[in-house]
XYZ file of C-alpha atoms in Angstrom:
658
model
C -27.864 0.351 20.319
C -31.408 1.375 18.907
C -30.656 2.750 15.807
C -33.364 4.461 14.160
C -33.795 2.825 9.811
C -34.457 6.517 9.713
C -31.028 7.334 10.761
C -29.784 4.262 9.121
C -29.141 6.165 5.383
C -26.409 8.904 6.231
C -29.139 12.458 4.827
C -29.184 16.337 4.697
C -25.961 16.938 3.124
C -26.031 17.251 -0.441
C -22.531 15.910 -1.772
C -23.016 12.806 0.661
C -27.210 12.413 -1.018
C -24.782 12.692 -4.714
C -21.958 9.984 -3.272
C -24.574 7.821 -2.962
C -26.271 8.460 -5.945
C -23.153 7.714 -7.808
C -22.302 3.995 -5.335
C -26.442 3.409 -6.637
C -25.885 3.990 -10.436
C -21.996 2.187 -10.460
C -22.594 -0.616 -8.989
C -26.013 -0.957 -11.104
C -23.848 -0.045 -14.210
C -21.152 -2.931 -12.562
C -23.583 -6.135 -12.402
C -25.342 -4.589 -15.915
C -21.875 -5.309 -17.701
C -21.150 -8.111 -15.779
C -23.522 -9.641 -16.124
C -24.254 -8.938 -20.321
C -21.181 -8.979 -21.495
C -21.968 -13.026 -19.625
C -18.947 -12.473 -16.844
C -19.967 -14.066 -14.087
C -18.349 -17.724 -14.953
C -15.119 -16.001 -16.178
C -15.283 -12.973 -13.234
C -15.169 -15.909 -10.385
C -12.855 -19.319 -11.964
C -10.303 -16.090 -12.824
C -10.266 -13.816 -9.871
C -13.234 -14.344 -6.533
C -11.260 -18.303 -6.379
C -7.678 -17.484 -7.404
C -5.247 -18.483 -5.285
C -2.309 -16.675 -7.774
C -0.016 -14.304 -6.656
C -0.191 -12.332 -9.503
C -2.797 -11.723 -9.570
C -3.802 -11.119 -5.725
C -1.777 -8.748 -6.469
C -3.312 -7.478 -9.249
C -6.577 -7.463 -7.368
C -4.176 -5.015 -4.495
C -3.705 -2.983 -7.133
C -6.951 -2.059 -8.254
C -8.599 -1.971 -4.553
C -5.097 0.711 -4.548
C -6.190 3.245 -7.341
C -9.788 3.283 -6.518
C -8.903 4.065 -2.694
C -6.940 6.422 -4.082
C -8.861 8.433 -5.685
C -11.606 7.581 -2.895
C -8.666 9.662 -0.209
C -8.108 12.171 -2.575
C -11.355 13.382 -3.580
C -11.390 13.953 0.476
C -8.298 15.822 0.212
C -9.512 18.755 -2.294
C -13.070 18.949 -0.429
C -10.115 20.057 2.373
C -8.204 22.291 0.373
C -11.767 23.236 -1.383
C -13.174 24.551 1.907
C -9.957 26.032 3.300
C -8.887 27.830 0.051
C -10.598 31.596 1.670
C -11.149 32.647 4.824
C -14.619 32.019 6.742
C -15.623 29.377 3.269
C -19.055 27.455 4.319
C -18.374 24.523 1.994
C -18.321 22.022 4.333
C -19.374 22.783 7.693
C -17.455 21.339 11.209
C -18.082 17.731 11.618
C -18.289 16.888 7.663
C -15.099 18.579 7.544
C -14.093 16.659 10.993
C -15.640 13.165 9.105
C -13.519 13.903 5.717
C -10.874 14.378 7.462
C -10.716 11.032 9.552
C -11.628 9.438 6.401
C -8.884 10.363 4.438
C -6.041 9.847 6.662
C -7.498 6.043 7.236
C -8.010 5.356 3.405
C -4.070 6.779 2.365
C -2.397 4.106 4.797
C -4.211 1.684 5.118
C -6.710 1.357 1.888
C -4.599 2.729 -0.517
C -0.365 2.874 0.299
C -0.667 -0.838 2.151
C -2.187 -2.659 -0.628
C -0.157 -1.178 -3.428
C 3.069 -2.031 -2.166
C 1.340 -4.640 -0.399
C -0.159 -5.404 -4.548
C 3.789 -5.162 -5.879
C 5.330 -7.700 -3.125
C 2.463 -10.424 -4.109
C 3.613 -10.066 -8.058
C 7.292 -9.544 -7.672
C 8.731 -11.443 -4.556
C 7.724 -15.519 -5.634
C 9.572 -13.596 -8.835
C 12.298 -11.995 -7.325
C 13.383 -15.202 -5.499
C 13.182 -18.137 -7.724
C 9.783 -19.422 -6.136
C 6.571 -21.163 -8.069
C 3.792 -19.855 -5.102
C 3.550 -18.259 -1.745
C 3.490 -20.097 1.258
C 0.531 -20.600 1.968
C -0.763 -19.048 -1.285
C -4.727 -20.086 0.782
C -4.210 -17.736 3.385
C -3.054 -15.226 0.579
C -6.604 -15.247 -0.804
C -7.663 -15.188 2.614
C -5.894 -11.470 3.913
C -6.524 -9.690 0.585
C -10.326 -11.154 1.235
C -10.377 -10.159 5.062
C -8.311 -6.588 3.458
C -10.946 -6.008 1.257
C -13.785 -6.337 3.471
C -12.311 -3.749 5.849
C -12.169 -0.862 3.240
C -15.878 -2.136 1.854
C -16.758 -2.076 5.517
C -14.205 1.413 6.243
C -16.031 2.905 3.292
C -19.622 2.045 3.968
C -19.399 4.827 7.061
C -19.630 7.286 4.468
C -23.054 6.746 3.119
C -24.917 4.116 6.043
C -24.377 5.481 10.084
C -21.853 8.057 9.590
C -18.679 8.174 8.606
C -15.787 8.266 12.066
C -14.605 11.995 12.824
C -12.274 11.856 15.972
C -9.499 11.844 13.262
C -7.041 9.106 11.758
C -5.735 8.385 14.973
C -9.082 7.931 17.038
C -8.101 9.481 20.036
C -9.546 9.684 23.330
C -11.456 10.461 25.341
C -12.776 12.503 22.079
C -13.332 8.553 20.025
C -14.974 7.644 22.866
C -18.921 6.790 24.246
C -19.107 10.197 25.753
C -17.851 12.642 22.964
C -18.439 10.715 20.574
C -21.562 8.730 21.613
C -22.953 7.603 18.092
C -21.866 4.566 15.824
C -19.849 6.304 13.499
C -16.055 5.882 15.210
C -17.538 1.986 15.726
C -16.550 1.117 11.908
C -13.229 2.543 12.561
C -12.415 -0.563 15.409
C -14.089 -3.386 13.517
C -13.077 -2.342 9.188
C -9.662 -1.441 10.961
C -9.180 -4.678 13.019
C -10.152 -6.536 9.934
C -8.295 -5.243 7.264
C -5.490 -5.705 10.185
C -5.364 -9.641 10.601
C -5.207 -9.927 6.388
C -2.338 -8.058 6.977
C -0.954 -10.030 9.671
C -0.708 -13.117 7.544
C 0.073 -11.512 4.879
C 3.799 -10.913 7.480
C 4.077 -13.989 8.143
C 3.486 -15.690 5.009
C 5.897 -13.649 3.611
C 8.128 -13.647 6.377
C 8.564 -18.212 5.314
C 8.359 -17.186 1.829
C 11.404 -15.858 1.849
C 13.320 -17.078 4.212
C 11.944 -20.762 3.144
C 11.715 -21.194 -0.434
C 14.247 -19.156 -2.165
C 15.832 -20.744 -5.686
C 18.829 -22.650 -5.720
C 22.141 -20.556 -5.168
C 19.853 -17.600 -3.073
C 21.452 -16.379 -0.005
C 20.014 -13.308 1.776
C 22.851 -11.694 1.039
C 22.124 -12.778 -2.587
C 18.560 -11.371 -2.614
C 17.213 -8.978 -4.309
C 16.445 -6.008 -2.116
C 12.916 -5.559 -3.122
C 12.637 -8.966 -1.555
C 15.357 -8.380 1.313
C 12.961 -5.231 1.484
C 10.261 -7.227 1.835
C 11.133 -9.014 4.595
C 11.948 -6.941 7.119
C 9.390 -5.447 6.634
C 7.217 -8.849 7.756
C 8.788 -8.969 10.176
C 8.456 -5.645 11.369
C 4.202 -6.388 10.488
C 4.210 -8.964 12.933
C 5.952 -6.919 16.239
C 3.713 -4.123 15.054
C 0.285 -5.182 14.011
C -1.053 -7.636 16.932
C -0.607 -3.649 19.726
C -2.790 -2.273 17.024
C -5.053 -5.457 16.879
C -4.755 -5.243 20.381
C -5.888 -2.187 21.366
C -8.759 -1.816 18.448
C -10.475 -4.962 20.596
C -10.164 -3.227 23.657
C -11.864 0.594 21.700
C -14.320 -2.060 20.574
C -14.916 -3.953 23.779
C -14.370 0.633 25.626
C -17.144 1.471 22.964
C -19.790 -1.458 23.138
C -19.471 -2.846 25.704
C -18.445 -0.754 28.398
C -15.534 -1.057 29.507
C -13.310 1.810 31.042
C -9.874 0.630 29.517
C -9.587 4.602 27.599
C -11.939 6.699 30.054
C -10.320 8.771 31.903
C -12.863 8.488 34.562
C -13.879 4.877 34.634
C -10.780 4.861 36.137
C -8.522 4.565 32.562
C -5.936 6.174 30.381
C -6.467 8.441 27.664
C -2.908 8.337 26.973
C -2.700 4.344 27.051
C -3.707 4.730 23.032
C -1.738 7.084 22.805
C 0.872 4.868 23.498
C -0.890 1.877 22.095
C -1.307 3.533 18.419
C 2.171 5.061 18.229
C 3.660 1.479 19.347
C 2.403 -0.042 15.844
C 2.201 3.661 14.709
C 5.653 4.139 14.300
C 6.813 1.156 12.814
C 3.419 1.165 10.158
C 5.173 4.711 8.318
C 8.075 1.780 7.837
C 6.071 -0.686 6.738
C 5.464 1.400 3.698
C 8.559 2.818 3.970
C 10.843 -0.056 3.419
C 9.059 -1.219 -0.163
C 9.151 2.089 -1.357
C 13.045 2.279 -0.878
C 13.392 -1.382 -2.329
C 12.244 -0.240 -5.940
C 14.117 2.653 -6.131
C 16.866 0.299 -5.650
C 15.659 -1.637 -8.076
C 14.386 0.706 -10.554
C 18.249 3.246 -10.276
C 20.506 -0.363 -10.902
C 17.918 -1.464 -13.458
C 18.634 2.257 -15.304
C 21.906 2.940 -14.286
C 22.779 0.641 -15.747
C 24.801 -0.614 -12.367
C 24.192 -2.577 -9.527
C 24.004 -1.416 -6.612
C 26.103 0.520 -4.365
C 26.864 -0.713 -0.960
C 24.515 -3.440 -0.469
C 26.062 -4.983 1.999
C 25.104 -1.563 3.526
C 22.338 -0.519 2.407
C 21.106 -4.436 4.260
C 22.627 -3.325 8.131
C 20.435 0.070 8.149
C 17.201 -2.080 6.480
C 17.628 -3.787 9.727
C 18.501 -1.351 11.478
C 15.861 1.198 10.636
C 13.422 -1.796 11.573
C 15.187 -2.020 14.987
C 15.261 1.867 15.650
C 11.362 1.446 14.122
C 10.519 0.460 17.106
C 11.967 2.727 19.694
C 10.910 6.385 18.352
C 7.346 6.195 18.942
C 6.436 8.973 21.794
C 7.843 11.795 19.779
C 4.104 11.728 18.473
C 3.053 13.358 21.353
C 6.155 14.750 23.481
C 3.475 17.601 24.291
C 1.840 15.212 26.046
C 3.686 15.652 29.580
C 6.165 12.338 29.471
C 8.586 14.878 30.960
C 12.023 15.299 29.556
C 13.980 12.313 30.098
C 11.810 10.618 28.364
C 11.330 13.303 25.978
C 15.014 13.050 25.545
C 15.638 9.136 25.478
C 12.674 8.898 22.100
C 15.501 12.546 20.614
C 18.020 10.842 20.257
C 16.627 7.929 18.518
C 14.360 10.011 16.539
C 16.967 11.438 15.623
C 19.183 8.661 15.153
C 17.325 7.309 12.887
C 17.597 9.873 9.913
C 21.085 8.163 10.079
C 20.824 4.693 8.167
C 18.422 6.409 6.441
C 20.542 8.867 5.089
C 23.033 6.000 4.023
C 20.490 4.533 2.109
C 20.266 8.023 -0.274
C 23.840 8.248 -0.579
C 24.011 4.939 -1.748
C 21.520 5.323 -4.592
C 23.672 8.194 -5.623
C 26.032 6.678 -6.296
C 24.680 3.886 -7.882
C 23.441 6.998 -10.283
C 27.848 7.781 -9.894
C 29.040 7.661 -13.834
C 25.820 5.591 -14.331
C 24.754 5.347 -18.171
C 21.143 6.920 -17.062
C 18.262 6.215 -19.211
C 15.601 8.349 -18.583
C 12.876 6.502 -17.623
C 9.325 7.931 -16.182
C 9.707 4.885 -13.344
C 13.686 6.624 -13.524
C 11.906 9.911 -12.593
C 10.127 9.115 -9.865
C 12.756 8.022 -8.511
C 15.355 10.945 -9.602
C 12.115 13.028 -7.874
C 11.825 10.766 -5.002
C 15.511 12.431 -3.242
C 15.383 15.570 -2.943
C 11.338 15.701 -2.001
C 12.141 12.720 0.926
C 15.059 15.032 2.061
C 12.903 17.550 3.101
C 10.416 15.151 4.869
C 13.453 14.076 6.261
C 15.473 17.686 7.088
C 11.435 18.196 8.854
C 11.789 15.278 10.663
C 14.899 15.831 12.869
C 13.532 19.425 13.395
C 10.581 17.839 14.373
C 12.407 15.288 16.750
C 13.907 17.587 18.332
C 11.805 17.746 21.740
C 11.667 21.115 22.763
C 11.140 23.141 19.508
C 7.794 19.950 18.566
C 5.931 21.727 21.095
C 6.151 24.784 18.801
C 5.949 22.566 16.029
C 3.309 19.887 17.006
C -0.212 20.765 15.882
C 0.527 23.054 13.897
C 0.516 22.338 9.377
C 4.228 21.968 9.976
C 3.345 18.324 11.051
C 0.992 17.655 8.876
C 3.431 19.752 5.654
C 5.941 17.356 7.137
C 4.732 13.880 6.927
C 3.476 14.401 3.272
C 6.891 14.458 2.970
C 7.491 11.563 4.101
C 5.192 9.100 3.439
C 3.798 11.130 -1.019
C 7.741 10.837 -2.019
C 8.669 7.741 0.241
C 5.687 6.074 -0.583
C 3.033 7.054 -4.266
C 6.378 8.208 -5.757
C 7.645 4.344 -5.917
C 4.512 2.996 -5.989
C 4.348 4.938 -9.593
C 7.552 3.640 -10.241
C 7.278 0.134 -9.800
C 4.458 0.551 -11.521
C 5.823 2.407 -14.835
C 8.545 -0.483 -14.485
C 6.639 -3.496 -13.368
C 3.293 -2.905 -15.888
C 5.141 -5.566 -18.727
C 5.073 -8.798 -16.533
C 2.219 -8.002 -15.019
C -0.437 -7.454 -18.239
C 1.853 -7.904 -21.529
C 2.473 -4.409 -22.369
C 3.943 -1.354 -20.609
C 2.200 2.147 -19.457
C 2.642 4.748 -22.701
C 6.098 6.833 -21.072
C 4.758 9.568 -22.718
C 1.659 10.039 -20.266
C 3.916 8.355 -18.052
C 5.809 12.233 -17.628
C 3.118 14.221 -18.037
C 1.812 12.170 -15.412
C 4.939 12.704 -13.250
C 5.722 16.281 -13.696
C 2.085 17.645 -12.851
C 1.525 15.120 -10.112
C 5.118 16.185 -9.132
C 4.426 19.728 -8.808
C 1.489 20.122 -7.921
C 2.442 17.803 -4.797
C 4.893 20.354 -3.574
C 2.713 23.537 -4.878
C 0.683 21.545 -1.961
C 2.004 20.876 0.512
C 5.266 23.407 0.706
C 3.303 26.636 1.559
C 2.026 24.156 4.600
C 5.231 25.075 6.679
C 5.323 27.970 5.988
C 1.559 28.468 6.909
C 2.608 26.221 10.220
C 5.417 28.368 10.693
C 3.073 31.438 10.797
C 0.416 29.684 13.259
C -2.167 28.270 11.042
C -2.819 25.290 13.377
C -4.478 21.074 12.019
C -7.304 19.902 12.031
C -9.411 23.255 11.613
C -11.538 23.349 9.279
C -11.835 27.468 9.090
C -9.220 30.264 9.421
C -10.121 33.877 9.936
C -9.221 37.215 7.433
C -7.459 38.484 9.832
C -5.172 35.617 9.776
C -2.794 36.804 6.946
C -3.323 33.165 5.349
C -5.333 33.314 2.568
C -2.688 34.147 0.052
C -0.568 30.830 0.801
C -3.709 28.514 1.180
C -5.177 29.408 -1.340
C -2.463 28.247 -3.404
C -2.124 25.144 -1.976
C -5.728 23.757 -3.332
C -4.358 25.289 -6.695
C -1.135 22.341 -6.057
C -4.251 20.567 -5.338
C -6.012 20.641 -8.545
C -2.965 19.520 -10.520
C -2.423 16.882 -8.559
C -5.620 15.526 -9.159
C -4.660 16.546 -12.270
C -2.136 14.171 -12.662
C -3.409 11.282 -10.968
C -6.217 11.868 -14.043
C -3.348 11.391 -16.243
C -2.426 7.762 -14.762
C -5.822 6.727 -15.124
C -5.824 7.956 -19.129
C -2.609 6.504 -19.079
C -3.903 3.219 -17.936
C -7.226 2.988 -20.206
C -4.933 3.858 -23.244
C -2.394 1.239 -22.831
C -5.084 -1.427 -22.097
C -6.576 -0.209 -25.838
C -3.787 0.809 -27.818
C -0.719 -0.660 -25.744
C 1.611 -3.216 -28.301
C 1.707 -6.719 -27.280
C 5.100 -7.222 -29.420
C 7.491 -6.182 -27.078
C 10.235 -8.256 -24.927
C 9.888 -10.407 -21.713
C 12.696 -7.857 -20.539
C 12.059 -4.303 -22.030
C 14.270 -2.484 -19.661
C 17.246 -4.822 -19.770
C 16.483 -5.955 -15.710
C 18.186 -6.911 -13.341
C 16.360 -9.558 -11.229
C 14.603 -12.810 -11.804
C 10.952 -11.965 -12.653
C 12.519 -10.507 -16.064
C 13.799 -14.098 -16.666
C 9.673 -15.042 -17.053
C 7.816 -14.536 -20.001
C 5.345 -10.867 -20.106
C 2.710 -11.783 -18.945
C 4.801 -14.427 -16.691
C 3.599 -17.927 -16.817
C 1.123 -18.840 -14.250
C 4.180 -21.402 -13.254
C 6.342 -19.067 -13.099
C 9.459 -20.949 -13.854
C 9.271 -24.731 -15.856
C 12.786 -24.486 -14.255
C 13.626 -22.817 -11.446
C 16.785 -20.751 -12.203
C 20.214 -21.311 -9.884
C 21.458 -18.433 -8.465
C 25.753 -17.589 -8.847
C 25.534 -14.260 -7.522
C 24.040 -10.336 -6.824
C 21.529 -9.603 -10.137
C 21.363 -12.825 -11.130
C 19.228 -12.135 -14.771
C 22.263 -9.861 -15.961
C 25.027 -12.522 -14.327
C 22.398 -15.660 -16.173
C 22.865 -12.628 -19.279
C 26.663 -11.961 -18.841
C 27.350 -15.060 -19.022
C 25.159 -16.630 -21.128
C 23.750 -18.986 -18.563
C 20.513 -20.012 -17.076
C 19.054 -18.702 -20.226
C 18.132 -21.759 -22.039
C 15.304 -24.869 -21.363
C 15.503 -27.903 -23.081
C 12.460 -30.127 -23.818
C 13.831 -33.010 -21.051
C 14.411 -30.439 -18.335
C 10.953 -30.040 -18.405
C 9.317 -31.380 -15.640
C 5.400 -31.932 -14.141
C 4.918 -29.194 -11.545
C 2.725 -29.297 -8.498
C 0.040 -26.155 -8.035
C -2.151 -24.964 -5.135
C -5.859 -25.665 -6.286
C -8.654 -22.540 -6.744
C -11.030 -22.537 -3.731
C -14.031 -20.294 -3.092
C -13.523 -20.755 0.896
C -11.164 -16.793 1.351
C -13.635 -15.226 -0.292
C -17.142 -16.772 1.037
C -15.526 -15.805 4.373
C -14.581 -12.036 3.401
C -18.525 -11.428 3.021
C -18.632 -13.878 6.744
C -16.079 -11.035 8.095
C -18.302 -8.304 6.355
C -21.600 -8.764 7.580
C -20.382 -9.953 10.489
C -18.531 -7.159 11.426
C -21.051 -4.355 10.105
C -23.538 -6.151 13.005
C -20.812 -5.480 15.633
C -20.874 -1.743 14.036
C -24.224 -1.536 14.740
C -24.330 -3.076 18.226
C -26.761 -5.569 16.968
C -25.044 -8.320 19.397
C -26.891 -11.629 18.127
C -27.150 -10.720 15.091
C -22.863 -10.884 15.527
C -22.567 -14.112 16.702
C -24.717 -15.803 14.391
C -22.724 -14.464 11.216
C -19.463 -15.495 13.590
C -20.448 -19.294 12.594
C -20.087 -18.733 9.446
C -16.425 -17.256 10.405
C -16.182 -20.413 12.508
C -17.482 -22.929 9.894
C -15.038 -21.599 7.494
C -12.034 -22.799 9.534
C -13.951 -26.139 10.557
C -14.051 -26.995 6.429
C -10.280 -25.622 6.166
C -8.912 -27.628 8.770
C -10.378 -31.303 7.072
C -9.437 -30.371 3.583
C -7.111 -32.614 1.880
C -7.341 -31.127 -1.604
C -3.330 -31.504 -2.231
C -3.482 -29.483 -5.701
C -3.297 -30.183 -8.393
C -0.476 -31.323 -11.654
C 0.457 -29.012 -14.532
C 1.954 -32.145 -17.343
C 4.755 -31.786 -19.372
C 2.571 -31.026 -22.796
C 1.403 -27.525 -21.110
C 4.388 -27.410 -19.624
C 6.168 -27.105 -22.963
C 3.966 -25.210 -25.449
C 3.793 -22.655 -22.958
C 7.597 -22.410 -22.787
C 7.248 -22.708 -27.069
C 4.869 -19.370 -27.047
C 8.072 -16.996 -25.693
C 10.709 -18.841 -25.708
C 13.027 -18.053 -29.155
C 13.817 -21.299 -31.364
C 16.718 -21.875 -28.769
C 14.203 -22.527 -26.047
C 16.168 -19.543 -24.998
C 14.832 -15.811 -22.942
C 14.407 -13.502 -24.973
C 17.588 -11.631 -24.907
C 16.802 -7.882 -24.213
C 15.818 -5.170 -26.921
C 17.489 -1.993 -27.010
């Protein structure tokens, strides 16, 4: 597109210059550290080429923590800009870029990988499997997500960040109003990451339907497995829509087509419909696994089976169906007409019913339970009232006539943060504190965990509760400043103070990870929580083959049943057979590199270079089709040695240590 080389790097803003220097120094430090410690071979063989679902899940989680930091910095910058009237900390263009990247990163590159990471670690263990159905495809899924995330974040320092909002509405996102290459990053990076997510959905559907251990019928699956299955179905239904929309956006911007250009015979409303046909199911793609996490945590720390298991399953299925027929409530104000608005108003209110069923099921699970106030349980308890606020305000927004007043105000911003942060981030924290021993062989510090909980929870409410009142007073969203006469100053300042408390909570969480890695006790039970599901019938950390002998399931809460009836906990030498495992592969990482390079060239509209780089992708696919590596077998003696290292002298799973 004829970009000048002196325009290649983003310059002229001291904040971006500081970020560029920080990124450069960090990269140099990492490379120097890995070289000094001679860890390149270890990094390649143990992590980059791994197809182990547990390690892939951990890499997803590490990436999500980094993206949380990046998206959080964007949020703090926005709050600094709006902390006082007529502030000049950020100019309008920089503010537009920051709130665009904040939304995309937090939803697609933070929430999604956090949840998919936990799904990768936990789901095969919960169903008694040794891996996912397609291990190498699972690795490719992660590396495509990683390529998309890195390409999107590169826009911050090379070429310029997207600036049309996280929804990237046309005509603003078109070449007429955004002539640079910034919004090409949005179109291309999200396609690459989205392909990886679609592969993940297919992989988990096959894994859950075909690889459950003996006796585990569908109605004996743990609730987190159920929510992962339904989430994967929604992914397969919704993500192709977004992929097509992004492909059309790419051709509009790069090749001059007019799918969304009104002056060229296209329709900007076509983008809005396609985006939200994916975008609203996406809310439940991140919310349903979170509901599964809360179900596991609440049942474990209430010392009771989940109340109303079947009704929970039916509620999840109902949410999945309704999630596909509510998308128009995102643009009531765009002239769809009263009949259409009324239909989608009704479906939006209906989806509150199965969600409410789940809330009551959790409450009844806790009723008469012997509740243990761990950090995980605190996150689950805090979720219920805060998410309910988000749900009630969502019903308010569901009313078409009222939405004309609410829609373009900070009331809506407060609403979706009250849905997504309690409904996703609280769940992620609950899940991390709960499953951390399975991943790393030690627990996160509970005292630091409670500091993290209180700072984050208080900071969240102080940040976003004032925004409801700002919205009702008429403060519009997407605005980078406001006047003294508006009367918004005090509430905006209170919200900014809340964001600092919120950031302090996240900082304590990061410190907790560091402290626990260095000082936490490694001599812990393989079942420290007295848990209920099969992942706790393994070692901490989990042995690479998961189960020496796949368990037989006779009840919901299979591990709890095994402990209660003293069945299936022991393992004799005669029961151990050699285990088949998939081999590591560098192909997913190599294909990720080609995807990233081709995507970068396409962003800059260097079409010949894009075609050449794409040949590497095609070569990778051809190579994979002729790959006859069938994996390897773990010998019996090696399995015996591993099992003896963590079982007791009778060959039993170590009993819970209260």
